[in-house]
Amino acid sequence: MTPTWIEMNFPIYWINSNMSETTQEPLGRQVFDRLRSEYETGWLSNVYVKPSSYAAMSGMRSIVVFGAEGSGKTALALTLVQEALQQDAAAPLVIDWQPAFPDLSQPQDALVHAFFNQAMAASALALCRHIGQAPDRLKAAPRWVQTTAAWFVHRYLVDLDYTLSRLEEEVTPEGMTLLEQIAGQAPANVLSDQATIAQLLAELVRCLQRLGRGGVWVMIAGLDAWVQANESATVRVFKALLSTLALFEEPGFSIKLFAPAQIKAPLLASSGVMRRRLDDFVLDWSSVQLNEMVYRRLGAALLGAGQHVSLQDLCLSPETVQWVEKYGGNSPRGWLELSGKVLDEFLSCGGQQPLTEEQCTALLQRNPPRLRLDLTGDLVFLGYSPVTNIQPAAYRLLKYLYTHPSRRCTRQELYYRGYRGLDHEPRHSTDAGYEVPAAWGGTLETTLSRLRQAIEPDPDEPVYLVTERGKGFLHLENSW
Amino acid sequence: MDEILAAAGFKRNPFKFRESSGDPHLVDYIVNSETFALAWADEPALILAAAGAGKTAMRIFTARTCWTSLGRKHPFPLPYYLPQHFDGATFFSREAHLQAIVRAGAASLLLGLAYRPEYLLNAAPEIRLQTARLLANHLPSPLRRYLEILQEEQNVQALPPLLDRAYVLPEPPSRAVLLEMCTVLGEALAQLPSYPGSPGQAFTDLTTLLLDGYQFRSILLLLDGVDGFADLGQDAALTCQALAPVVECIPAWTKEKVYFKGFLPLEMSAAFQAAFKDIWELSNIRLIHWEPDELAGMLRRRVAKATGGNFGSLDAISSPALRDVETQLVKECPALPRHVIIFAERVLLAAYQRCEGHFIQISPEDIETARKGFPPHS
């Protein structure tokens, strides 16, 4: 079975041994390698910069955090969990819930129930893990807590033997013995099959609190792939979830949802958000915060945790710093990706002296920011920075080239198919839509010129809209 | 942040509980005595308010006051909070409502008896039997389990989180008296045969037990949570349809000293009036509305109670650039307590984070930070 998000990112040995450790050795290039928090758990806490509303996101409040791809949603989720688990007392039981799409033909309340049952199954698994790791807690608890825990496990875990086999390496031998006892005994009745969400959550939270946990955090992240696969279905199920107020009224139960920015508008219309049963945040960053991220990572890479190194320390050219600021947009991943290139160049040149102006210029020339189009929103990005001064006609040309990446386009093709949107290229005066080249040549050249002005760092030396000399073919380079 | 607040003079976070049901200090700063008088009186009433304006707070305050008022003959509060009993809008039938009301009544009775065991201990054996029967048949979990919880925890506070977390009363009983109540009820339970009954019969049994058996002056049926269901959404007419089985009983119930108190969303008022014209005219109606100075005063009361009277305004922990902080905070939000409370906490959190967790001093920058992350919702 595929490891869950928490299992991947918080294997128990890491939680127990590494949480409070900071290394003083330089971490090297790895700090800029993958730029995905899932692979940075060993040192993320050393370099993490908290968003402005971080304090409001932690604690037992339910929240939904919206952010673009690369804005740091996963890093935020990991940091919240890490700090919560470091609490001496009353740390929450963190549930990694990886939702599976329920049958969307169901009515809304059935949809919510299907989702809720998934979450409870994940909670039951986490409860088993907690019991297995701290069996003395359950043994010392009042009998009603023991029966509640056993009932909950039986109710929501279908194949207990398989579940226990999954947990074998994570729990103590004594804990496994206790879990096997629970599995082997029919549980006493706690709640009927008709129990409501509110009643079930109340029992779960009280039970956990008597077992030494402050409550429950249900972490839901990794939804970018969901949205890409089926945005409307994702919106429907999560809007239903966020409109089920019973999920947000139990003080010891908290849902922390990290969602892509493009589904923000419909989810904000859910009644749970509108009635402020849960708080909503948008993950955006100031240039001060983004600079701080770069300082910390460069410092960790070159000197060790807790150290700061600025881009200005690595290169003499202020244009390089401006290049990072401009094309990094307001995306942490953007800033770090481009800063990583500066670090690479610095290290490849010996890592002892700042890069000279010539070295910086060469670096920028070799690394034009990637051109990217968001075809859904008709947006253009250079690196992570939106390009806003593209006229509609110029955008049509760019879009055609972008959606035909392997083609070397003639001007004729570009005009008829790109600019005019025809599905064919008229060749003769008798063909539908034909125009004499003299009539459109100037228009096309003017539009191409405006497009180059908008996206090229040097329109006279284009790096994106490239013309094959002597042949007149146009194609797009440095795009993704 | 709690340690930092303590260093600043707070005994607790004054804005921690944005949801009334979880706030044990609600009675310290509830206002609006005219609305309360309506909720308390022995007659049907409709209390209308926007989401976050304090319907639930008033409902909870009314229920608690039933048990804390002087004299023996007081109403029995029966909170009927719909999301506690239904996961979806499946309460379109009289039977469904009656079953849920009886369940709510059973929970309320057990909680009341746990906090005030003398009611059971002074009751005749037959009343004890009827009580045990009602509780055995209509609680979410077996009665014996709740008694076991009380006996193991030896603290009445263990019960409300499982049945109704808002049902927290002052002056809990001693351990000995509580355990005695558990013993008495357990003995009565042991004598019972099974008796499910019909919903209608169970409702009659409940009201008879409360009014005749325990001699409560009346029963206040406190309906709340109508706007907690996504299925009903913004459809006021559909919501009225869902409530019709209960509303239609109001005249008959009134004659039986069961007084309906509807804590309803303001958006429903026109539809309710159209659907239930007679009931509308029969009931006393009040709209909960907040003036800015009342909201600012509510914030100051929270601060005063949370500091034990050490100071009564956030000015005490603000920079000199800020004065009359509460009035400034109220200006940033819709005129609703929940929004104002949440915003005030956001400002505290922003100050805490800006000061890097070392202390709290609210500055204009913190209000700005909170404002940015606090888009107004309807």
Short mmCIF file of N, CA and C in Angstrom, two decimals, chain A residues 50-57 61-62 108-109 113 142-145 147-148 189-192 194-199 202-203 206 210 239-240 243-246 248-251 268-269 271 273-281, chain B residues 15-19 21-22 51 81 83-90 103 140-142 145-146 148-149 152-153 158 161-162 165 227-231 234 265 267 338-339 342 345-346 349-350 352-353 369 373-378:
data_model
loop_
_atom_site.label_atom_id
_atom_site.label_comp_id
_atom_site.label_asym_id
_atom_site.label_seq_id
_atom_site.Cartn_x
_atom_site.Cartn_y
_atom_site.Cartn_z
N LYS A 50 7.84 31.76 8.66
CA LYS A 50 6.41 31.62 8.89
C LYS A 50 5.62 32.72 8.20
N PRO A 51 4.47 32.40 7.65
CA PRO A 51 3.63 33.44 7.07
C PRO A 51 3.08 34.35 8.17
N SER A 52 2.55 35.49 7.76
CA SER A 52 2.13 36.51 8.72
C SER A 52 1.06 36.01 9.67
N SER A 53 0.19 35.14 9.19
CA SER A 53 -0.93 34.69 10.04
C SER A 53 -0.68 33.33 10.67
N TYR A 54 0.57 32.96 10.80
CA TYR A 54 0.90 31.61 11.28
C TYR A 54 0.28 31.32 12.64
N ALA A 55 0.38 32.29 13.54
CA ALA A 55 -0.13 32.06 14.90
C ALA A 55 -1.62 31.75 14.89
N ALA A 56 -2.33 32.37 13.93
CA ALA A 56 -3.77 32.14 13.85
C ALA A 56 -4.09 30.79 13.22
N MET A 57 -3.12 30.19 12.54
CA MET A 57 -3.36 28.91 11.87
C MET A 57 -3.10 27.73 12.79
N ARG A 61 -7.97 25.47 15.97
CA ARG A 61 -8.92 26.03 15.03
C ARG A 61 -8.89 25.24 13.73
N SER A 62 -10.07 25.07 13.13
CA SER A 62 -10.14 24.55 11.78
C SER A 62 -9.81 25.68 10.81
N GLN A 108 -26.01 15.20 -1.27
CA GLN A 108 -24.95 15.87 -0.52
C GLN A 108 -24.71 15.26 0.85
N ASP A 109 -25.78 14.93 1.59
CA ASP A 109 -25.53 14.42 2.94
C ASP A 109 -24.86 13.05 2.88
N HIS A 113 -21.23 12.05 4.48
CA HIS A 113 -21.06 10.87 5.33
C HIS A 113 -19.95 9.96 4.80
N PRO A 142 -9.41 5.19 32.56
CA PRO A 142 -10.66 4.60 33.08
C PRO A 142 -11.24 3.60 32.08
N ARG A 143 -12.05 2.73 32.60
CA ARG A 143 -12.59 1.66 31.76
C ARG A 143 -13.40 2.22 30.60
N TRP A 144 -14.13 3.30 30.85
CA TRP A 144 -14.97 3.83 29.77
C TRP A 144 -14.10 4.33 28.62
N VAL A 145 -12.91 4.82 28.91
CA VAL A 145 -12.00 5.25 27.85
C VAL A 145 -11.53 4.04 27.06
N THR A 147 -13.06 1.16 26.69
CA THR A 147 -14.13 0.60 25.86
C THR A 147 -14.44 1.51 24.68
N THR A 148 -14.35 2.82 24.89
CA THR A 148 -14.59 3.74 23.79
C THR A 148 -13.54 3.57 22.70
N ASN A 189 -20.95 -1.79 23.48
CA ASN A 189 -21.67 -0.79 22.68
C ASN A 189 -21.43 0.61 23.25
N VAL A 190 -21.08 1.53 22.39
CA VAL A 190 -20.89 2.92 22.82
C VAL A 190 -21.97 3.80 22.19
N LEU A 191 -22.03 3.81 20.87
CA LEU A 191 -23.04 4.59 20.18
C LEU A 191 -23.71 3.70 19.14
N SER A 192 -24.96 4.04 18.81
CA SER A 192 -25.68 3.25 17.83
C SER A 192 -25.20 3.60 16.42
N GLN A 194 -26.91 4.91 14.29
CA GLN A 194 -27.53 6.17 13.87
C GLN A 194 -26.88 7.39 14.53
N ALA A 195 -25.79 7.16 15.24
CA ALA A 195 -25.14 8.29 15.91
C ALA A 195 -24.74 9.35 14.90
N THR A 196 -24.88 10.60 15.30
CA THR A 196 -24.58 11.70 14.41
C THR A 196 -23.08 12.03 14.44
N ILE A 197 -22.68 12.83 13.48
CA ILE A 197 -21.29 13.27 13.41
C ILE A 197 -20.89 13.96 14.71
N ALA A 198 -21.78 14.81 15.20
CA ALA A 198 -21.48 15.54 16.44
C ALA A 198 -21.23 14.58 17.60
N GLN A 199 -22.06 13.55 17.70
CA GLN A 199 -21.92 12.60 18.81
C GLN A 199 -20.63 11.78 18.66
N ALA A 202 -17.59 13.92 19.49
CA ALA A 202 -17.49 14.18 20.94
C ALA A 202 -16.86 12.99 21.65
N GLU A 203 -17.29 11.78 21.29
CA GLU A 203 -16.73 10.58 21.94
C GLU A 203 -15.25 10.41 21.60
N ARG A 206 -13.10 13.16 23.44
CA ARG A 206 -12.99 12.93 24.90
C ARG A 206 -12.07 11.73 25.18
N ARG A 210 -8.43 11.91 27.23
CA ARG A 210 -8.10 11.11 28.42
C ARG A 210 -6.90 10.21 28.18
N LYS A 239 -16.81 21.60 -0.84
CA LYS A 239 -17.79 22.59 -0.43
C LYS A 239 -18.82 21.93 0.49
N ALA A 240 -19.20 20.71 0.15
CA ALA A 240 -20.13 19.99 1.03
C ALA A 240 -19.50 19.75 2.39
N SER A 243 -19.39 22.80 4.49
CA SER A 243 -20.72 23.28 4.87
C SER A 243 -21.36 22.43 5.95
N THR A 244 -20.66 21.41 6.38
CA THR A 244 -21.20 20.54 7.45
C THR A 244 -20.70 21.09 8.77
N LEU A 245 -21.53 21.92 9.37
CA LEU A 245 -21.07 22.69 10.53
C LEU A 245 -20.71 21.79 11.72
N ALA A 246 -21.33 20.61 11.80
CA ALA A 246 -21.02 19.73 12.92
C ALA A 246 -19.53 19.38 12.97
N PHE A 248 -17.17 21.38 12.58
CA PHE A 248 -16.37 22.52 13.03
C PHE A 248 -16.84 23.08 14.36
N GLU A 249 -17.66 22.33 15.04
CA GLU A 249 -18.20 22.84 16.31
C GLU A 249 -17.68 22.09 17.51
N GLU A 250 -17.01 20.99 17.30
CA GLU A 250 -16.42 20.25 18.40
C GLU A 250 -15.07 20.88 18.71
N PRO A 251 -14.91 21.43 19.91
CA PRO A 251 -13.69 22.20 20.20
C PRO A 251 -12.40 21.42 20.04
N LEU A 268 -15.01 29.53 -0.47
CA LEU A 268 -15.33 30.62 0.44
C LEU A 268 -16.84 30.79 0.59
N ALA A 269 -17.59 30.26 -0.38
CA ALA A 269 -19.05 30.37 -0.31
C ALA A 269 -19.66 29.27 0.53
N SER A 271 -20.86 27.32 3.82
CA SER A 271 -21.44 27.96 5.00
C SER A 271 -20.51 27.92 6.20
N VAL A 273 -17.33 28.46 6.18
CA VAL A 273 -16.44 29.62 6.07
C VAL A 273 -17.22 30.90 6.30
N MET A 274 -18.38 30.98 5.68
CA MET A 274 -19.16 32.21 5.79
C MET A 274 -19.60 32.46 7.22
N ARG A 275 -19.85 31.41 7.96
CA ARG A 275 -20.25 31.57 9.35
C ARG A 275 -19.06 31.54 10.30
N ARG A 276 -17.88 31.59 9.73
CA ARG A 276 -16.64 31.70 10.52
C ARG A 276 -16.49 30.56 11.52
N ARG A 277 -16.97 29.39 11.12
CA ARG A 277 -16.68 28.22 11.94
C ARG A 277 -15.26 27.76 11.70
N LEU A 278 -14.73 28.09 10.54
CA LEU A 278 -13.33 27.86 10.28
C LEU A 278 -12.77 29.11 9.62
N ASP A 279 -11.47 29.29 9.78
CA ASP A 279 -10.81 30.48 9.27
C ASP A 279 -10.18 30.20 7.92
N ASP A 280 -10.23 31.19 7.06
CA ASP A 280 -9.61 31.03 5.75
C ASP A 280 -8.43 31.98 5.62
N PHE A 281 -7.42 31.51 4.95
CA PHE A 281 -6.21 32.29 4.75
C PHE A 281 -5.75 32.13 3.31
N PHE B 15 -10.66 35.88 23.98
CA PHE B 15 -11.36 35.68 22.70
C PHE B 15 -11.20 34.25 22.19
N LYS B 16 -10.88 33.35 23.08
CA LYS B 16 -10.60 31.98 22.64
C LYS B 16 -11.85 31.32 22.07
N PHE B 17 -12.98 31.53 22.70
CA PHE B 17 -14.19 30.82 22.32
C PHE B 17 -15.03 31.71 21.42
N ARG B 18 -15.02 31.41 20.16
CA ARG B 18 -15.87 32.15 19.24
C ARG B 18 -17.22 31.48 19.12
N GLU B 19 -17.29 30.21 19.53
CA GLU B 19 -18.51 29.42 19.48
C GLU B 19 -19.06 29.34 20.90
N SER B 21 -21.15 27.62 22.50
CA SER B 21 -21.40 26.36 23.19
C SER B 21 -20.16 25.87 23.93
N GLY B 22 -18.99 26.29 23.49
CA GLY B 22 -17.77 25.83 24.15
C GLY B 22 -17.25 26.79 25.20
N ALA B 51 -26.40 35.29 11.47
CA ALA B 51 -25.39 34.34 11.91
C ALA B 51 -24.27 35.07 12.64
N TYR B 81 -30.92 21.46 19.67
CA TYR B 81 -29.95 21.97 18.72
C TYR B 81 -29.88 20.97 17.57
N PRO B 83 -28.26 20.32 14.67
CA PRO B 83 -27.08 19.59 14.20
C PRO B 83 -26.58 18.52 15.17
N GLN B 84 -27.02 18.60 16.43
CA GLN B 84 -26.62 17.57 17.39
C GLN B 84 -27.36 16.26 17.09
N HIS B 85 -28.52 16.37 16.46
CA HIS B 85 -29.38 15.19 16.29
C HIS B 85 -29.55 14.76 14.85
N PHE B 86 -29.16 15.59 13.91
CA PHE B 86 -29.31 15.25 12.50
C PHE B 86 -28.03 15.63 11.76
N ASP B 87 -27.58 14.74 10.86
CA ASP B 87 -26.42 15.07 10.04
C ASP B 87 -26.81 15.81 8.78
N GLY B 88 -27.98 15.56 8.31
CA GLY B 88 -28.47 16.27 7.15
C GLY B 88 -29.88 16.74 7.44
N ALA B 89 -30.46 17.46 6.52
CA ALA B 89 -31.81 17.97 6.74
C ALA B 89 -32.81 16.84 6.53
N THR B 90 -32.83 15.90 7.48
CA THR B 90 -33.72 14.75 7.37
C THR B 90 -34.86 14.85 8.38
N ARG B 103 -34.88 12.64 22.60
CA ARG B 103 -33.45 12.39 22.84
C ARG B 103 -32.80 13.60 23.49
N PRO B 140 -27.99 8.70 23.63
CA PRO B 140 -27.17 8.20 22.52
C PRO B 140 -26.42 6.92 22.86
N SER B 141 -25.99 6.83 24.11
CA SER B 141 -25.22 5.69 24.58
C SER B 141 -26.01 5.06 25.73
N PRO B 142 -25.77 3.81 26.05
CA PRO B 142 -26.51 3.20 27.16
C PRO B 142 -26.37 4.01 28.45
N ARG B 145 -23.57 3.21 30.76
CA ARG B 145 -22.24 3.72 30.39
C ARG B 145 -22.03 5.12 30.95
N TYR B 146 -23.06 5.97 30.87
CA TYR B 146 -22.90 7.32 31.41
C TYR B 146 -22.72 7.27 32.93
N GLU B 148 -21.38 4.86 34.53
CA GLU B 148 -20.01 4.36 34.74
C GLU B 148 -19.00 5.49 34.58
N ILE B 149 -19.24 6.34 33.59
CA ILE B 149 -18.33 7.48 33.39
C ILE B 149 -18.33 8.39 34.61
N GLU B 152 -16.52 6.65 37.45
CA GLU B 152 -15.06 6.55 37.27
C GLU B 152 -14.40 7.91 37.35
N GLU B 153 -15.01 8.90 36.74
CA GLU B 153 -14.41 10.24 36.74
C GLU B 153 -14.70 10.99 38.05
N ALA B 158 -17.53 15.61 33.45
CA ALA B 158 -17.20 14.61 32.42
C ALA B 158 -18.35 14.38 31.47
N PRO B 161 -19.43 17.25 27.77
CA PRO B 161 -18.80 17.10 26.46
C PRO B 161 -19.40 15.97 25.63
N LEU B 162 -19.96 14.97 26.28
CA LEU B 162 -20.49 13.83 25.55
C LEU B 162 -21.95 14.01 25.14
N ARG B 165 -22.16 20.03 25.28
CA ARG B 165 -21.02 20.70 25.93
C ARG B 165 -21.39 22.07 26.48
N ASP B 227 -29.74 26.84 10.77
CA ASP B 227 -28.88 27.22 9.66
C ASP B 227 -27.61 26.40 9.60
N GLY B 228 -27.60 25.24 10.26
CA GLY B 228 -26.40 24.42 10.27
C GLY B 228 -26.37 23.33 9.23
N PHE B 229 -27.23 23.39 8.24
CA PHE B 229 -27.34 22.30 7.26
C PHE B 229 -27.14 22.83 5.84
N ALA B 230 -26.16 22.25 5.18
CA ALA B 230 -25.88 22.68 3.81
C ALA B 230 -27.05 22.36 2.88
N ASP B 231 -27.76 21.28 3.16
CA ASP B 231 -28.88 20.89 2.30
C ASP B 231 -29.92 21.99 2.21
N GLN B 234 -29.57 28.40 1.63
CA GLN B 234 -30.18 29.71 1.81
C GLN B 234 -31.67 29.66 1.55
N PRO B 265 -32.56 32.11 12.21
CA PRO B 265 -31.80 33.07 11.39
C PRO B 265 -32.70 34.21 10.93
N GLU B 267 -32.68 35.72 8.26
CA GLU B 267 -33.08 35.57 6.86
C GLU B 267 -34.38 34.79 6.71
N ARG B 338 -19.58 37.47 16.76
CA ARG B 338 -18.61 36.44 16.38
C ARG B 338 -17.49 37.02 15.53
N HIS B 339 -17.85 37.87 14.60
CA HIS B 339 -16.84 38.47 13.74
C HIS B 339 -15.89 39.34 14.55
N ILE B 342 -13.55 37.19 16.69
CA ILE B 342 -12.51 36.56 15.88
C ILE B 342 -11.47 37.60 15.47
N GLU B 345 -9.16 38.46 18.29
CA GLU B 345 -8.15 37.45 18.53
C GLU B 345 -7.07 37.49 17.46
N ARG B 346 -7.47 37.76 16.25
CA ARG B 346 -6.47 37.85 15.17
C ARG B 346 -5.48 38.98 15.46
N LEU B 349 -3.12 37.73 18.05
CA LEU B 349 -2.19 36.77 17.46
C LEU B 349 -1.15 37.47 16.60
N ALA B 350 -1.59 38.48 15.86
CA ALA B 350 -0.64 39.23 15.03
C ALA B 350 0.40 39.92 15.91
N TYR B 352 1.32 38.97 18.89
CA TYR B 352 2.15 37.90 19.46
C TYR B 352 3.22 37.47 18.46
N GLN B 353 2.81 37.31 17.20
CA GLN B 353 3.77 36.85 16.20
C GLN B 353 4.77 37.95 15.88
N THR B 369 -2.41 43.95 9.89
CA THR B 369 -2.14 42.55 9.55
C THR B 369 -3.41 41.72 9.67
N GLY B 373 -5.82 39.66 6.55
CA GLY B 373 -6.16 38.24 6.56
C GLY B 373 -7.58 37.98 6.98
N PHE B 374 -8.42 38.99 6.98
CA PHE B 374 -9.78 38.86 7.52
C PHE B 374 -10.76 39.45 6.54
N PRO B 375 -10.93 38.82 5.37
CA PRO B 375 -11.88 39.37 4.41
C PRO B 375 -13.28 39.31 4.96
N PRO B 376 -14.08 40.32 4.77
CA PRO B 376 -15.43 40.30 5.33
C PRO B 376 -16.29 39.28 4.60
N HIS B 377 -16.95 38.42 5.34
CA HIS B 377 -17.89 37.49 4.78
C HIS B 377 -19.27 37.91 5.19
N SER B 378 -20.24 37.48 4.47
CA SER B 378 -21.61 37.87 4.83
C SER B 378 -22.11 37.00 5.96
#
